[in-house]
Coordinates of C-alpha atoms in Angstrom, one line a residue:
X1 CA 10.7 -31.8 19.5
X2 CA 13.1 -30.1 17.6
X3 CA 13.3 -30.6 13.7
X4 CA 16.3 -32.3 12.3
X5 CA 18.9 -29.6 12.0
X6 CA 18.7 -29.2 8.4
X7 CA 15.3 -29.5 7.9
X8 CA 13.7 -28.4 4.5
X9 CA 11.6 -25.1 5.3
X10 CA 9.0 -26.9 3.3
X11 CA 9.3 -30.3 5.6
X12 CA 8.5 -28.4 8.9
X13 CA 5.9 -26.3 7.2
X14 CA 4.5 -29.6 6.3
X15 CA 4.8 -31.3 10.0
X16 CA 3.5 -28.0 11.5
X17 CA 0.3 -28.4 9.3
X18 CA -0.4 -32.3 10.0
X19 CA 1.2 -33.0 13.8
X20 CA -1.0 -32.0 17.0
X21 CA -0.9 -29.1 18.3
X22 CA 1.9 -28.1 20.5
X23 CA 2.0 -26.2 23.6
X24 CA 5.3 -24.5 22.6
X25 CA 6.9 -23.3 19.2
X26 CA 10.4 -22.4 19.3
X27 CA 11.1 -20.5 15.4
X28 CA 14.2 -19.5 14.7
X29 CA 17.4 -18.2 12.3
X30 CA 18.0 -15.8 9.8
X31 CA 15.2 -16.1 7.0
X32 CA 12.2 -13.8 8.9
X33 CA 9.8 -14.6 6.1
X34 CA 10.0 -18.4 6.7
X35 CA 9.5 -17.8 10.7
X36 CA 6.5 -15.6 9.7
X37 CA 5.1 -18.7 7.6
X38 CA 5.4 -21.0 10.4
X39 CA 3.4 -18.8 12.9
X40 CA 0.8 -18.6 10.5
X41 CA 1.1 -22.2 9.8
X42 CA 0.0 -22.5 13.9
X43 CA -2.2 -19.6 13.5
X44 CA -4.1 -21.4 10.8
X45 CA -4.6 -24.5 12.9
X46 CA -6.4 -22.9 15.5
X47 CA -9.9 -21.8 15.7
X48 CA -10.7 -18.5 13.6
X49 CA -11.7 -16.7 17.2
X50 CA -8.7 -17.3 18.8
X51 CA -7.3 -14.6 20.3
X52 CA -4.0 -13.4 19.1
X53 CA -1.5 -11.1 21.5
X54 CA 2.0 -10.3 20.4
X55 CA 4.6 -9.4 22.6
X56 CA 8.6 -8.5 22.1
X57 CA 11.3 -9.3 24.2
X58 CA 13.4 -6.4 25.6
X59 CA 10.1 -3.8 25.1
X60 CA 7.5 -6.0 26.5
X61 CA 7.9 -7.2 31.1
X62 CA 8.0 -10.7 30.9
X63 CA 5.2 -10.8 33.3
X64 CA 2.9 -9.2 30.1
X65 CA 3.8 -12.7 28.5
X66 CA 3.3 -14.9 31.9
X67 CA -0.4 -13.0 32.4
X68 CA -1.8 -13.8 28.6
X69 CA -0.1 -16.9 28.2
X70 CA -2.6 -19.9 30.3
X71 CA -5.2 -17.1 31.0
X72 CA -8.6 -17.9 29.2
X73 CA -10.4 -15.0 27.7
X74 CA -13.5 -13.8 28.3
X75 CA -14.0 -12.7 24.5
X76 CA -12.3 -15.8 22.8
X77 CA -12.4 -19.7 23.4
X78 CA -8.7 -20.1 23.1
X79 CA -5.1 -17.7 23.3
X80 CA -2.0 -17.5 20.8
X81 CA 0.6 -15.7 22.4
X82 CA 3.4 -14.9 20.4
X83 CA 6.9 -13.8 22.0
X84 CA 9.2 -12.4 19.7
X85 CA 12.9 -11.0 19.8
X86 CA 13.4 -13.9 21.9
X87 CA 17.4 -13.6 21.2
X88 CA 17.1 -10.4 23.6
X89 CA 15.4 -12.7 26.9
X90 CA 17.8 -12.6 29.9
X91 CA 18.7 -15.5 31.8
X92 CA 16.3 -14.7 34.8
X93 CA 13.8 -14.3 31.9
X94 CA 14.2 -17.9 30.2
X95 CA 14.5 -18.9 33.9
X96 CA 10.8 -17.9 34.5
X97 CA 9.5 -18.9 31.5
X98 CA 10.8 -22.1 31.7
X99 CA 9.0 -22.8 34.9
X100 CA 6.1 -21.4 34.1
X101 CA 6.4 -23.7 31.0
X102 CA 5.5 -26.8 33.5
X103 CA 2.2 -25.6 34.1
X104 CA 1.1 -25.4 30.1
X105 CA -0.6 -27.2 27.7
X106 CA -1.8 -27.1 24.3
X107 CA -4.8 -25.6 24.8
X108 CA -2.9 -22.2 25.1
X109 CA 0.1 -22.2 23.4
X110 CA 2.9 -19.8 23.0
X111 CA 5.0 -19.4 19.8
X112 CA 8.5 -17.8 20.3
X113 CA 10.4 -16.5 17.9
X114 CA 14.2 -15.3 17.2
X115 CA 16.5 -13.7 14.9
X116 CA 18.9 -15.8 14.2
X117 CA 20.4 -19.2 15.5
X118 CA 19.8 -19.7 19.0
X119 CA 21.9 -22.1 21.4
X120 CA 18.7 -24.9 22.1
X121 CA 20.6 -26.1 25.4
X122 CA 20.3 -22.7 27.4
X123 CA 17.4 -22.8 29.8
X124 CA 13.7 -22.1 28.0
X125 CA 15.2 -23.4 25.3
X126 CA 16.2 -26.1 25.6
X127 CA 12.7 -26.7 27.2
X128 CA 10.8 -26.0 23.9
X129 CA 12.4 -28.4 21.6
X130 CA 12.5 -31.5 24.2
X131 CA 8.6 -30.8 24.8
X132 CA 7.3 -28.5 22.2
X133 CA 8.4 -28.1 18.4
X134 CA 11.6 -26.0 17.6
X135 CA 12.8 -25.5 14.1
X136 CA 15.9 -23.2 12.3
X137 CA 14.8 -21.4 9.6
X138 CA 18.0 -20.5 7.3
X139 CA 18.3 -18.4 4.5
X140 CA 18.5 -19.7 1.2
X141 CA 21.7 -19.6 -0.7
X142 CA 21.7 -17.7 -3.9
X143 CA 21.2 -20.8 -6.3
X144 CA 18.1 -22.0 -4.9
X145 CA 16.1 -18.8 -5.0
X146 CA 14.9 -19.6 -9.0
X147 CA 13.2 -22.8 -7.3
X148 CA 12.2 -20.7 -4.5
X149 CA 10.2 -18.2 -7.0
X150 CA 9.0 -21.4 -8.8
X151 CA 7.0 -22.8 -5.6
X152 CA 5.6 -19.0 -4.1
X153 CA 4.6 -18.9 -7.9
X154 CA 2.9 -22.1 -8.4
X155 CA 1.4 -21.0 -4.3
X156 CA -0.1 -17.7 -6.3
X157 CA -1.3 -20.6 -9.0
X158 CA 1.0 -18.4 -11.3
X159 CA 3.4 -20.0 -14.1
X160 CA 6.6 -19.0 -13.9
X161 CA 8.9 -19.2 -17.0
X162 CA 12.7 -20.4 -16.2
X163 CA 14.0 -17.2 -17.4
X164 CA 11.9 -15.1 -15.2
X165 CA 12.6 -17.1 -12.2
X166 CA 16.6 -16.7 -13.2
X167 CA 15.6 -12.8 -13.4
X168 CA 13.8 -12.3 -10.2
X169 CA 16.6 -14.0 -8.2
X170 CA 19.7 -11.5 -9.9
X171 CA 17.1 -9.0 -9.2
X172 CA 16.2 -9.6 -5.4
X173 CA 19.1 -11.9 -4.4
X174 CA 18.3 -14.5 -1.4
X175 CA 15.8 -12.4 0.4
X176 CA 12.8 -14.1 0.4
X177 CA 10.3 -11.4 1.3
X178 CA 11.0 -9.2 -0.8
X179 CA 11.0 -12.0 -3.4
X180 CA 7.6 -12.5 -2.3
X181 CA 6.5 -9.2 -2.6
X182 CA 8.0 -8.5 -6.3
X183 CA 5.9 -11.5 -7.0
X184 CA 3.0 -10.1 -6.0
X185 CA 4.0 -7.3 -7.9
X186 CA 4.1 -9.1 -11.2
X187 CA 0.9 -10.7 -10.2
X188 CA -1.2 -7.0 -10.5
X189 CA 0.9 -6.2 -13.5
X190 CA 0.2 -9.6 -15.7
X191 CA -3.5 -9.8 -14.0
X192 CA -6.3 -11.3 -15.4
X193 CA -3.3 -13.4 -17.2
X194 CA -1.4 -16.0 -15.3
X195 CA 2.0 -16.5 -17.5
X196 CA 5.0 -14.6 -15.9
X197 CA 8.1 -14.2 -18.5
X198 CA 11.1 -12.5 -18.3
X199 CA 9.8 -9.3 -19.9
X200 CA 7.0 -9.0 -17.6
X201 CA 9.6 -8.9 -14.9
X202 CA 11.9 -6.2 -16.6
X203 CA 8.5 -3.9 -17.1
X204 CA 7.6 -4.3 -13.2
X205 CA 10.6 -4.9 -11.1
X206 CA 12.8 -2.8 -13.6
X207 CA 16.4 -3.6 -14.7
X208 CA 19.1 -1.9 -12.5
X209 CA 22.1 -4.0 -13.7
X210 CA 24.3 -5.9 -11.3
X211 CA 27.3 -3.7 -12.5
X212 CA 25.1 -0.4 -12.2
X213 CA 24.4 -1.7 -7.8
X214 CA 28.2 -2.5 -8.2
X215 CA 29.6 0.9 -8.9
X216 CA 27.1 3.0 -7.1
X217 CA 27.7 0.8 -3.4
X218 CA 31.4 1.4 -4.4
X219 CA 31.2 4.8 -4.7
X220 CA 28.9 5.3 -1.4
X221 CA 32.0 2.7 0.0
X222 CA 34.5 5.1 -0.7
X223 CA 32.5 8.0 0.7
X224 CA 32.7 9.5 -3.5
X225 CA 29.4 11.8 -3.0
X226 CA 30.0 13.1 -6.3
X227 CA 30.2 10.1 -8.1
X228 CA 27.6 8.3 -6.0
X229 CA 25.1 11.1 -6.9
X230 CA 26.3 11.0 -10.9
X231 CA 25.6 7.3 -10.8
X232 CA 22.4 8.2 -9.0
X233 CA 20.7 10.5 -11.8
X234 CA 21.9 7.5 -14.2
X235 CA 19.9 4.6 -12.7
X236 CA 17.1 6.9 -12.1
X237 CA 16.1 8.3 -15.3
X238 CA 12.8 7.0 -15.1
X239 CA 11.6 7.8 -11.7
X240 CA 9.1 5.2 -11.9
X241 CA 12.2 2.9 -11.2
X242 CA 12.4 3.9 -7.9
X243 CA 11.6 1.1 -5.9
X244 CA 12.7 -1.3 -8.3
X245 CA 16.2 0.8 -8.1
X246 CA 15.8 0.6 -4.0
X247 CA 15.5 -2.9 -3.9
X248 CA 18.3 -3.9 -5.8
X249 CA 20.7 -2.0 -3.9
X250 CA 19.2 -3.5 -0.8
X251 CA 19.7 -7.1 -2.3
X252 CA 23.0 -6.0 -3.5
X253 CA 24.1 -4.3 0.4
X254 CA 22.5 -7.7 1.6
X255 CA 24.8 -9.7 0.1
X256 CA 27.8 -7.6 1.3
X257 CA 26.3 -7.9 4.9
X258 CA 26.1 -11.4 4.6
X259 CA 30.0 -11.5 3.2
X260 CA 31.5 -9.5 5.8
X261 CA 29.5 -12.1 8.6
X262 CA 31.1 -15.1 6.0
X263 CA 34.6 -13.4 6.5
X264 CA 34.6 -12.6 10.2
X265 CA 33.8 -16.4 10.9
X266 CA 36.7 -17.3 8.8
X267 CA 34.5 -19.6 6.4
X268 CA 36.4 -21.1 3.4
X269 CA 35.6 -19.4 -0.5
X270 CA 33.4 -22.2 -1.6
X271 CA 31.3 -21.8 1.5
X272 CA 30.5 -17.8 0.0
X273 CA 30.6 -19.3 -3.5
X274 CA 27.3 -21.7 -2.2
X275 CA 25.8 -18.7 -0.8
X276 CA 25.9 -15.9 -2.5
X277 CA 26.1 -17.9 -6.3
X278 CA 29.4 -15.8 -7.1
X279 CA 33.2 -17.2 -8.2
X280 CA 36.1 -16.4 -8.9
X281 CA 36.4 -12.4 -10.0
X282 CA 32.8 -11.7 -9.1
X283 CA 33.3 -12.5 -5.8
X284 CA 36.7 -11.3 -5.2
X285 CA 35.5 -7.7 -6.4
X286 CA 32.7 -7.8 -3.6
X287 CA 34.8 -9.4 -1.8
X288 CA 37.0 -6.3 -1.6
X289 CA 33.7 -4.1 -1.7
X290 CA 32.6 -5.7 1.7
X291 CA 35.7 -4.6 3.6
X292 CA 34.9 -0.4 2.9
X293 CA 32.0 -1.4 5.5
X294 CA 32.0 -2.2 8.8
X295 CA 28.7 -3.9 10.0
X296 CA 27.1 -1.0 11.8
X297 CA 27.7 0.6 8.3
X298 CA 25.6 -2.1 6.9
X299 CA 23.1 -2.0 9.2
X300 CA 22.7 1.8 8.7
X301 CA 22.6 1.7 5.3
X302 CA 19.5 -1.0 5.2
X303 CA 17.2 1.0 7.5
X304 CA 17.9 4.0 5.9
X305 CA 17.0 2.3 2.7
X306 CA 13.6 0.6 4.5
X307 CA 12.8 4.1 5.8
X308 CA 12.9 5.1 2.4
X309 CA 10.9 2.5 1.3
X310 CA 7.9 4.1 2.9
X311 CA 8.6 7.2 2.3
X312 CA 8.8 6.5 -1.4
X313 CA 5.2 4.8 -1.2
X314 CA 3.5 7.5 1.1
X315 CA 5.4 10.9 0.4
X316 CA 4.8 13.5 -2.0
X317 CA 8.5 14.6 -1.8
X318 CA 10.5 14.2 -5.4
X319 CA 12.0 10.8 -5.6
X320 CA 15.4 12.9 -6.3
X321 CA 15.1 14.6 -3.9
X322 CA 14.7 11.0 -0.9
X323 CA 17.6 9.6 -2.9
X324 CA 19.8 11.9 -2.3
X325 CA 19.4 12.5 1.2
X326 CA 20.2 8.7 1.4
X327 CA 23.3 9.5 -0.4
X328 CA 24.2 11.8 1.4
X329 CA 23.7 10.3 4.4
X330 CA 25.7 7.4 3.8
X331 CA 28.3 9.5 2.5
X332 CA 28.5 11.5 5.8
X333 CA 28.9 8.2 8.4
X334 CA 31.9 8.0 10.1
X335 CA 35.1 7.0 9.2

């Protein structure tokens, strides 16, 4: 059955834990660390030899899925199969899967999973929230990621001071894995202790002020190279800022992505005042930021900075050096 349509994350995690196992799981919406929670929350119900195959829509033949999914193994008592990129099925796809769906149970079930919202009466569908368990997971808005660090603290068995939570989310924004991860972060720093304050965050995330993220995604906005790569050397005086610098422009480029979708769907101001926790000035500046990018932009621009991301943790190339071809890069997209 398909959870209530705005469901608390926490709610379905909950029902996933305590209800029987289901022969389908339909996940889906924008917040991929939430989705990621509920397939383990299945995973975790299942027993610890169950064999786990993974397939992707649009790279993986649907007949890949149809063979593992209802086929006992000969190495493991019971199958997971796990479909994601479900957004990209066709309709001869869904169509298939659907019937085949008929001839399942719980003793093999399949988890599918989607970025973003998906239509529930299309065919397949439609199917796994009348007989299996569907649920939308939605990103948070901006004001309810302190609470959000609170609870993956108190999950780490971590206290989190009210300041430090308030610091994390300016930091990170509403993106909940990488909140996770900065968390995790402060963990090893503060370890054996288990007291998180604010200025154990500003020694392990770092402190790129908003205003800093501001004027630098201007400047890569306007296509200023020059100025981009001024404000550049600025930020990262202490190369051991690096990631910490990364992410906050990611957080910062997040929240113009999720703007520019706000705008294009015509939704009123106080709708992008709840999401992004911004009024007034604040968000009429990034509000006029967001239009010197065009989604593909966007898009560009955060897996150039994910790439980057690894490269950062596994290269021996200057960090200088991996910023500024980003810069550049961004710099050199087309008008």
């Amino acid at each position: 059955m398909a959870a209530p349509r705005f469901s608390r994350p926490e709610d379905v995690l909950s029902r996933l834990s305590k209800e029987p196992i289901a022969a389908l799981y339909l996940f889906h919406g924008d917040e991929a660390y939430l989705i990621d929670r509920a397939v383990d929350q299945v995973r975790g119900r299942l027993p610890r030899d169950t064999l786990v195959q993974t397939f992707y829509a649009g790279q993986d033949p649907v007949e890949a899925v149809l063979d593992a999914w209802g086929v006992p193994s000969l190495f493991a008592p019971q199958t997971l199969v796990i479909l994601r990129s479900a957004e990209q099925l066709r309709d001869e796809e869904r169509e298939r899967l659907g019937k085949e769906a008929e001839f399942r149970d719980a003793g093999q079930p399949l988890v599918v999973c989607a970025h973003g919202r998906l239509e529930l009466n299309r065919k397949f569908f439609s199917r796994c929230a009348k007989t299996g368990f569907a649920a939308e997971f939605r990103r948070p808005f901006a004001n309810q990621i302190p609470v959000w660090a609170q609870r993956l603290a108190r999950e780490r068995k971590l206290r989190l001071s009210d300041e430090a939570a308030q610091l994390l989310s300016e930091l990170i924004g509403p993106d909940l894995l990488a909140l996770s991860t900065e968390l995790d972060k402060v963990a090893t720093f503060v370890f054996p202790d288990t007291d998180i304050d604010a200025r154990a965050v500003e020694s392990c995330t770092g402190n790129i002020h908003q205003h800093e993220a501001f004027e630098l995604a201007d400047a890569l906005g306007r296509r200023d190279q020059k100025k981009a790569l001024g404000l550049l050397r600025q930020v990262l005086s202490d190369e051991r800022r690096a990631l910490p610098v990364l992410h906050t422009l990611v957080g910062h480029f997040r929240r113009l992505w999720q703007l520019h979708d706000a705008q294009a769907q015509g939704l009123p101001e106080t709708h992008m005042e709840r999401a992004l926790g911004l009024r007034g000035q604040r968000l009429r500046r990034l509000s006029n930021q967001s239009r010197l990018y065009s989604v593909p932009d966007l898009r560009r621009v955060v897996h150039r900075a994910a790439a980057l991301d690894r490269r950062l943790k596994s290269a021996r190339t200057p960090v200088g050096v991996l910023f500024d071809a980003l810069v550049l890069d961004i710099c050199a997209r087309p008008r």
